Coordinates of C-alpha atoms and ligand atoms in Angstrom, one line a residue:
M1 CA 5.3 -26.3 9.2
R2 CA 4.8 -26.9 6.0
D3 CA 1.2 -27.9 5.9
E4 CA 1.0 -24.3 7.8
S5 CA 2.6 -22.2 5.6
L6 CA 1.7 -23.2 2.4
Q7 CA -2.2 -23.4 3.7
H8 CA -1.5 -19.9 4.5
W9 CA -0.9 -18.3 1.5
Q10 CA -3.6 -20.4 -0.1
K11 CA -5.9 -18.6 2.2
S12 CA -4.8 -15.2 2.0
G13 CA -4.6 -15.2 -1.9
F14 CA -2.2 -14.5 -4.6
G15 CA -1.8 -11.2 -6.0
L16 CA 0.5 -9.4 -8.9
Y17 CA 2.4 -5.4 -8.0
I18 CA 4.0 -3.4 -11.1
H19 CA 6.0 -1.3 -9.8
W20 CA 6.1 2.3 -12.6
P21 CA 8.8 3.9 -10.8
F22 CA 8.4 7.4 -12.5
C23 CA 7.1 10.8 -11.4
Q24 CA 6.2 14.1 -13.4
S25 CA 8.2 15.9 -10.3
K26 CA 9.1 14.8 -6.5
C27 CA 6.9 15.4 -3.6
P28 CA 9.2 16.6 -0.9
Y29 CA 7.0 14.2 1.8
C30 CA 7.8 11.2 -0.6
D31 CA 10.7 8.4 -0.7
F32 CA 9.2 5.6 -2.1
N33 CA 11.0 4.2 -5.3
S34 CA 10.2 7.4 -7.4
H35 CA 12.5 9.2 -10.4
V36 CA 11.9 12.4 -12.7
V37 CA 13.3 11.4 -16.3
D38 CA 13.0 13.5 -19.6
S39 CA 12.0 10.5 -21.5
V40 CA 10.8 6.7 -21.0
D41 CA 11.2 4.0 -24.2
Q42 CA 7.7 2.2 -23.1
N43 CA 8.6 -0.7 -26.1
R44 CA 11.3 -1.4 -24.0
W45 CA 9.8 -1.2 -20.1
L46 CA 6.7 -3.5 -21.8
L47 CA 8.6 -5.8 -22.5
A48 CA 10.7 -6.1 -20.3
Y49 CA 7.6 -6.1 -17.6
Q50 CA 6.0 -9.0 -20.4
N51 CA 9.2 -11.2 -19.8
E52 CA 9.6 -10.6 -15.6
L53 CA 6.1 -11.6 -15.9
R54 CA 6.6 -15.1 -18.3
R55 CA 9.9 -15.8 -15.6
V56 CA 8.0 -15.6 -12.4
G57 CA 5.3 -17.2 -13.9
E58 CA 7.4 -20.8 -14.8
E59 CA 7.3 -21.3 -11.2
T60 CA 3.6 -20.2 -10.1
Q61 CA 2.0 -22.2 -12.9
G62 CA -1.2 -23.1 -12.0
R63 CA -2.5 -20.4 -9.2
V64 CA -5.6 -18.1 -9.3
L65 CA -4.8 -14.0 -9.4
K66 CA -6.9 -12.8 -7.0
S67 CA -5.6 -9.2 -7.3
I68 CA -3.2 -7.0 -9.4
F69 CA -1.7 -3.5 -8.5
F70 CA -0.1 -0.8 -10.4
G71 CA 1.7 1.6 -8.0
G72 CA 4.7 4.0 -8.0
G73 CA 5.8 6.3 -8.7
T74 CA 2.9 7.5 -11.0
P75 CA 1.2 4.7 -13.0
S76 CA -0.9 7.1 -15.0
L77 CA 1.3 8.2 -16.9
M78 CA 1.5 5.0 -17.7
P79 CA 0.1 5.2 -21.7
A80 CA -3.4 3.2 -21.5
N81 CA -1.6 0.0 -24.0
T82 CA 1.1 -0.2 -21.9
V83 CA -1.0 -1.3 -19.1
A84 CA -2.7 -3.2 -21.6
G85 CA 0.2 -4.9 -22.7
I86 CA 1.0 -6.0 -18.9
L87 CA -2.5 -7.1 -18.3
D88 CA -2.9 -9.1 -21.5
T89 CA 0.5 -11.1 -20.7
A90 CA -0.8 -11.5 -16.8
G91 CA -4.2 -13.2 -18.5
K92 CA -2.3 -15.4 -20.1
I93 CA 0.0 -16.8 -17.8
W94 CA -2.3 -16.6 -14.9
T95 CA -5.7 -17.9 -13.8
F96 CA -7.7 -14.7 -12.8
A97 CA -10.6 -14.7 -10.0
N98 CA -13.8 -13.8 -11.5
D99 CA -13.9 -10.8 -9.0
I100 CA -10.2 -10.4 -10.0
E101 CA -9.5 -6.5 -8.4
I102 CA -6.7 -4.6 -11.2
T103 CA -5.7 -1.1 -9.4
L104 CA -4.1 1.7 -10.5
E105 CA -2.9 4.5 -8.4
A106 CA -3.6 7.9 -10.1
N107 CA -2.1 11.2 -9.6
P108 CA -5.5 14.0 -10.1
T109 CA -3.9 15.9 -12.8
S110 CA -6.4 17.0 -15.9
V111 CA -3.8 14.8 -18.1
E112 CA -3.9 11.9 -15.9
A113 CA -7.5 11.9 -16.0
K114 CA -8.1 12.0 -19.6
R115 CA -6.0 8.7 -19.2
F116 CA -9.2 7.1 -16.9
Q117 CA -11.3 5.6 -19.8
G118 CA -7.6 4.0 -21.9
F119 CA -7.2 2.2 -18.1
R120 CA -10.6 0.6 -18.0
S121 CA -10.5 -0.5 -21.2
A122 CA -7.6 -1.7 -20.6
G123 CA -9.4 -4.1 -17.6
V124 CA -8.0 -2.0 -14.8
N125 CA -12.0 -2.0 -12.7
R126 CA -10.4 0.0 -9.2
V127 CA -8.3 3.2 -8.9
S128 CA -7.1 5.1 -5.8
I129 CA -6.3 8.7 -6.2
G130 CA -3.4 10.8 -4.5
V131 CA -5.7 13.7 -4.0
Q132 CA -3.3 14.3 -0.2
A133 CA -5.4 17.9 0.0
L134 CA -8.5 19.6 -0.2
N135 CA -7.0 23.0 0.4
D136 CA -4.7 24.9 -2.8
E137 CA -2.2 26.6 -0.2
D138 CA -2.0 22.9 1.4
L139 CA -1.6 21.2 -2.0
R140 CA 1.2 24.0 -3.1
R141 CA 3.1 23.1 0.0
L142 CA 3.3 19.6 -0.2
G143 CA 4.7 20.2 -4.0
R144 CA 1.3 19.1 -5.4
L145 CA 1.0 19.8 -9.2
H146 CA -2.7 19.8 -9.5
S147 CA -5.3 22.1 -7.9
V148 CA -8.3 21.0 -6.0
K149 CA -10.8 22.1 -8.5
E150 CA -9.0 18.9 -10.8
A151 CA -8.9 16.4 -8.0
L152 CA -13.0 16.6 -7.5
A153 CA -13.4 16.4 -11.4
A154 CA -10.4 13.5 -11.6
I155 CA -12.4 12.1 -8.5
D156 CA -16.2 12.8 -10.5
L157 CA -14.8 11.0 -13.2
A158 CA -13.3 8.2 -11.6
Q159 CA -16.5 7.8 -10.4
S160 CA -18.1 7.6 -13.7
T161 CA -14.8 5.4 -15.3
F162 CA -14.8 2.7 -13.0
S163 CA -16.9 0.7 -10.5
R164 CA -14.7 1.1 -7.0
V165 CA -12.5 4.2 -6.1
S166 CA -10.6 5.3 -3.5
F167 CA -8.6 8.4 -2.5
D168 CA -5.3 9.2 -0.2
L169 CA -5.7 12.2 1.6
I170 CA -2.4 13.2 4.1
Y171 CA -3.2 14.7 7.4
A172 CA -1.5 16.6 10.5
R173 CA -0.2 19.1 7.7
Q174 CA 1.8 22.4 8.6
D175 CA -0.3 24.5 10.4
Q176 CA -3.5 21.9 10.4
S177 CA -5.8 22.5 12.5
I178 CA -8.0 19.6 13.8
E179 CA -11.6 21.4 12.7
A180 CA -9.8 22.0 9.4
W181 CA -8.8 18.7 9.4
E182 CA -12.3 18.1 10.4
T183 CA -14.2 19.9 7.6
E184 CA -12.2 18.6 5.2
L185 CA -13.0 15.2 5.9
N186 CA -16.6 15.9 5.5
Q187 CA -16.0 16.9 2.0
A188 CA -14.4 13.8 1.4
L189 CA -16.4 11.9 2.8
S190 CA -19.8 13.2 0.7
M191 CA -17.7 12.3 -2.2
G192 CA -19.3 9.1 -1.8
T193 CA -16.3 6.9 -2.8
E194 CA -16.4 2.9 -1.5
H195 CA -13.0 3.5 -0.3
L196 CA -10.5 6.3 1.7
S197 CA -6.9 6.2 2.6
L198 CA -6.1 8.3 5.4
Y199 CA -2.1 8.7 6.4
Q200 CA -0.8 11.0 8.8
L201 CA 2.1 12.8 7.0
T202 CA 5.4 11.6 8.2
V203 CA 8.2 13.1 7.9
E204 CA 10.7 10.8 6.3
P205 CA 14.6 11.1 7.1
E206 CA 15.8 11.1 3.2
T207 CA 13.1 13.7 1.7
V208 CA 13.6 17.3 1.1
F209 CA 10.2 17.2 4.1
G210 CA 12.9 15.1 6.2
E211 CA 16.2 18.0 5.6
R212 CA 14.0 20.4 6.6
Y213 CA 12.9 19.2 9.4
K214 CA 16.9 18.5 10.9
R215 CA 17.4 22.0 10.2
G216 CA 14.6 23.2 12.1
K217 CA 12.7 24.8 9.0
L218 CA 9.9 22.5 9.0
R219 CA 7.0 24.4 11.5
G220 CA 3.6 24.1 12.4
L221 CA 3.7 20.5 12.7
P222 CA 1.1 19.5 15.0
D223 CA 2.8 17.9 18.5
E224 CA 2.1 14.0 19.4
D225 CA -1.1 15.1 21.3
L226 CA -2.6 17.0 18.1
S227 CA -2.0 14.2 16.3
A228 CA -3.6 11.9 18.3
D229 CA -7.1 13.6 18.7
M230 CA -6.6 14.2 14.3
Y231 CA -6.0 10.6 14.4
L232 CA -9.6 10.2 16.8
A233 CA -11.2 12.8 15.2
T234 CA -10.7 10.5 12.0
Q235 CA -12.2 7.3 13.2
S236 CA -15.8 8.9 14.3
L237 CA -16.7 11.1 11.7
C238 CA -15.7 7.9 9.6
D239 CA -17.5 5.5 11.1
S240 CA -20.6 8.3 11.7
K241 CA -20.5 7.8 7.5
Q242 CA -19.9 4.2 7.7
M243 CA -16.0 4.2 6.2
F244 CA -15.4 2.0 8.5
A245 CA -11.3 1.4 9.3
Y246 CA -10.4 -2.1 9.0
E247 CA -6.7 -1.0 9.0
V248 CA -4.9 2.0 10.8
S249 CA -5.2 4.0 7.4
N250 CA -7.4 2.4 5.8
H251 CA -11.3 3.0 5.8
A252 CA -14.2 1.2 3.3
K253 CA -17.7 0.5 3.6
V254 CA -18.5 -3.3 3.8
G255 CA -17.3 -5.4 1.3
A256 CA -15.2 -2.7 -0.1
E257 CA -11.6 -3.3 1.3
S258 CA -8.7 -3.1 -1.2
R259 CA -7.9 -7.0 -1.6
H260 CA -4.6 -6.9 -2.9
N261 CA -3.9 -4.6 0.6
L262 CA -5.5 -7.3 2.8
I263 CA -3.3 -10.5 0.5
Y264 CA -0.4 -8.1 2.6
W265 CA -1.6 -7.8 5.4
K266 CA -3.1 -11.3 5.5
C267 CA 0.7 -12.7 4.9
G268 CA -0.6 -14.2 1.2
D269 CA 2.0 -14.5 -1.6
Y270 CA 2.8 -11.5 -3.9
I271 CA 4.9 -11.4 -6.9
G272 CA 6.3 -7.8 -7.1
V273 CA 7.7 -6.8 -10.5
G274 CA 9.3 -3.8 -11.5
P275 CA 12.6 -1.5 -9.8
G276 CA 12.6 -2.0 -6.0
A277 CA 8.9 -4.6 -6.1
H278 CA 9.2 -6.6 -2.9
G279 CA 7.5 -10.1 -3.1
R280 CA 6.9 -13.3 -1.3
L281 CA 6.3 -16.3 -2.3
T282 CA 5.7 -20.0 -1.0
D283 CA 7.2 -22.5 -3.1
A284 CA 6.1 -26.5 -3.2
S285 CA 7.8 -27.5 -0.4
G286 CA 6.5 -24.6 1.7
A287 CA 9.5 -22.6 2.2
R288 CA 8.7 -19.1 2.2
F289 CA 11.0 -16.7 0.5
A290 CA 11.2 -12.7 0.5
T291 CA 12.1 -10.9 -3.0
E292 CA 13.5 -7.7 -4.0
C293 CA 14.2 -6.0 -7.5
P294 CA 17.0 -3.5 -7.6
K295 CA 15.2 0.3 -6.9
A296 CA 17.3 2.0 -9.7
P297 CA 15.3 2.3 -12.9
G298 CA 18.0 2.0 -15.2
Q299 CA 19.6 -1.1 -13.3
W300 CA 16.3 -3.2 -13.0
L301 CA 15.8 -2.5 -16.7
Q302 CA 19.3 -3.9 -17.9
S303 CA 19.2 -6.9 -15.7
V304 CA 16.2 -7.7 -17.2
E305 CA 17.6 -7.6 -21.0
N306 CA 20.9 -8.1 -20.2
I307 CA 20.7 -11.2 -17.7
G308 CA 17.2 -12.4 -18.1
H309 CA 15.5 -11.1 -14.6
G310 CA 15.0 -8.6 -12.8
E311 CA 15.7 -9.3 -8.9
N312 CA 18.3 -9.4 -6.4
L313 CA 19.2 -12.7 -6.1
P314 CA 19.4 -15.0 -4.3
R315 CA 16.1 -14.7 -2.6
E316 CA 15.9 -14.5 0.8
R317 CA 15.0 -17.3 2.6
L318 CA 12.4 -16.5 5.7
S319 CA 12.8 -18.5 9.0
L320 CA 9.8 -19.5 10.4
I321 CA 10.5 -17.0 12.9
D322 CA 10.5 -14.4 10.8
Q323 CA 7.1 -15.6 9.4
A324 CA 5.8 -15.5 12.5
R325 CA 6.6 -12.0 13.5
E326 CA 6.1 -10.7 10.0
K327 CA 2.3 -12.0 10.7
L328 CA 2.2 -10.8 14.1
L329 CA 3.4 -7.3 12.4
M330 CA 0.9 -7.6 10.2
G331 CA -2.0 -8.7 11.8
L332 CA -2.0 -6.7 14.5
R333 CA -3.0 -3.6 11.7
L334 CA -6.1 -5.1 11.2
V335 CA -8.8 -4.0 13.0
A336 CA -10.6 -7.6 12.8
G337 CA -7.6 -8.7 15.0
F338 CA -5.9 -11.6 14.9
D339 CA -6.2 -15.3 16.0
Q340 CA -3.3 -17.4 15.7
L341 CA -1.7 -16.6 18.0
E342 CA -0.7 -20.8 19.3
E343 CA 0.5 -20.6 16.1
L344 CA 3.0 -17.9 16.3
K345 CA 4.2 -19.6 19.4
K346 CA 4.3 -23.3 17.5
M347 CA 7.0 -21.6 14.5
G348 CA 9.2 -20.1 18.3
L349 CA 8.3 -16.2 18.4
P350 CA 8.9 -15.7 22.1
L351 CA 5.5 -13.9 23.5
S352 CA 5.0 -13.0 26.8
E353 CA 1.7 -13.9 28.3
Q354 CA 2.8 -11.1 30.1
S355 CA 2.7 -8.4 27.6
I356 CA -0.3 -9.6 26.9
I357 CA -2.1 -9.1 30.3
D358 CA -0.1 -5.8 30.6
L359 CA -1.3 -4.6 27.4
E360 CA -4.7 -5.8 27.5
A361 CA -4.7 -3.9 31.2
E362 CA -3.5 -0.2 29.5
G363 CA -6.2 -0.6 27.2
L364 CA -4.2 -1.0 24.1
I365 CA -5.3 -4.4 23.1
N366 CA -8.5 -6.6 23.5
R367 CA -8.5 -10.7 23.8
K368 CA -11.0 -12.4 22.9
D369 CA -10.8 -16.2 23.2
R370 CA -7.3 -16.7 21.4
A371 CA -7.6 -14.2 19.2
I372 CA -6.4 -10.7 20.2
E373 CA -7.0 -7.2 18.8
T374 CA -6.0 -4.0 19.1
T375 CA -8.2 -1.1 20.2
L376 CA -7.9 2.5 18.4
S377 CA -5.3 3.4 20.9
G378 CA -3.3 0.3 20.3
R379 CA -3.3 1.8 17.0
L380 CA -2.3 4.7 17.9
L381 CA 0.9 3.0 19.3
L382 CA 1.4 0.3 17.4
N383 CA 5.2 0.0 17.1
A384 CA 5.1 0.2 21.0
V385 CA 2.5 -3.0 21.0
I386 CA 4.4 -4.9 19.1
G387 CA 7.5 -3.8 20.4
K388 CA 6.3 -5.7 23.7
L389 CA 4.8 -8.1 22.8
A390 CA 7.4 -9.7 20.4
P391 CA 10.7 -7.9 21.6
Ligands
SAM1 C1 2.5 5.7 -3.5 S1 2.3 7.0 -3.3 C2 1.9 7.5 -4.0 C3 0.7 7.2 -5.4 C4 0.6 8.5 -6.4 N1 2.2 9.0 -6.8 C5 0.1 9.6 -5.5 O1 1.4 10.9 -5.5 O2 -0.8 10.4 -5.7 C6 0.9 6.8 -2.1 C7 0.5 7.7 -0.7 O3 1.5 7.4 0.0 C8 1.0 8.8 0.8 N2 2.3 9.2 1.1 C9 3.7 9.2 0.7 N3 4.0 9.6 1.5 C10 3.8 10.6 2.8 C11 4.5 10.8 3.5 N4 5.3 11.2 3.9 N5 3.4 10.7 5.0 C12 2.2 10.4 4.8 N6 1.5 9.1 3.7 C13 2.4 9.6 2.8 C14 0.3 9.4 -0.1 O4 -1.4 10.0 0.6 C15 0.0 8.9 -1.3 O5 -0.9 9.1 -2.3
SF4_2 S1 4.1 10.9 -3.8 FE1 3.4 10.2 -6.0 S2 3.8 11.6 -7.3 FE2 4.9 12.5 -5.7 S3 6.8 11.8 -5.7 FE3 6.0 10.4 -4.6 S4 5.3 9.1 -5.9 FE4 5.9 10.3 -7.3

C-alpha cells in the first residue's frame, strides 16, 4: 500500500494549521483548546512558532503548500506582525501554491475588525468570522462579546478587505423556533459571502453548557425532530441561494469551498503547529503518522524552548485499518461522495456488503457504480451510517 498512501496525500494536498490558543473570554458552549490569560509575550510566541515551522520544514522539504489556516482560540487577537512573521518564515521553508489559501479565524468585535487591513498586508486572503447568531439576546446567552451590529459591520469590512469571506452561525439554540432560524439564515444569505459554516449547537460535556445540561438547567433546546427539520430547512434555503452544501455543515458557492478543510476531509497531509494542534504526515516510505502537540499553552511553549520541539513523542503510526477507517469517516462527510470502497477493503477494513444494501434501502446512502454517497438523511445520521458500514 506504500504507493497508494503516498499518492493519496499527494492527490489531496499539503496544508499547515497554526493553533493560537488564546481568547478574550471563554464561551460557555466551547470545548476547543482555548484559554484566557492576562498577557501574551508576543516575541516568545512568534519565535516558538517559527522554530516549530523550521523543525517540521526539515522533514517536508520540497513540498508545495496549498493552504495555511490560523485557527483557535481567537487568532484575530494576534497582532498582525506575529501573523506576518509566521507567514514569512513559512514562505522561506515551503513553496506556496500560486493560489494558496491563507485563512484566519476572526471574532467580530470592533477591536479585531480594526486589524483586518494588517492581516491582509501580512498575506491572509480569507477570513472565517465567528458570528454565531444574528440576534443580540442569543449572542448574550452564547456568552459572545460582540453585538449583531458589530458582526454585520465586521462582515462588510471583511468583504471589502479580503477576496474570500466566510462566517459561522450556530443554530438549534435554546428557545429558537424554525421560523426564527429561517429568518436569520435568510439574512445571513443576503450578506453575499461566498461561504457559510452552519453548525447545530452541540452540548459538549466538559463545558459550562454541558454542566448546566447535566443539572437540567439548559432549557429550551430543540428535540431531535425539530433539530432534523432545522437541518433540512437549512439545506433547502441554502440551495435556493446557490450556497450548496459540500460537507455536513459547510456551504459554498461553486468553487468557493474551503481548500484547507478539503485537505482534512480528503485525507491529505497537514502539519499542526501550536498547543493541542493535530497533524497527519506521510513519510517517504509511505508510512503515515498522526502528530499531536501538548494542549496547555505554557507546556507547549516550554517544550519548544527547552527541548526544541512542541510535539508529543513518539508519533502514532497509523495502521492501514486506521487509515481506511479515517478515509471512510472523512469521505462520507462530503456531499460529493466516496469512491474508494475497493481500496478500503484492500486495506483490511471489513466493509459489509449487506450493510451497504440495507443503508441504501433505508435511504441513507446512494450507490453509484463503485462510489457511495450519503443522502441528506444519511448526513443527518452520519455516526449511525459509519457505525453500520464499518462496525
Ligand atoms: C474554533 S471555533 C471558534 C473560532 C472563533 N474563536 C470564534 O469564536 O468565532 C470555530 C467554530 O466552531 C463552532 N462551534 C464551537 N463550539 C460549538 C458547539 N458547541 N456547537 C456548535 N458549534 C460550535 C462555532 O461556530 C465557531 O465559530
Ligand atoms: S468559541 Fe471562539 S471565542 Fe469562544 S471560547 Fe471558543 S474559541 Fe474562544
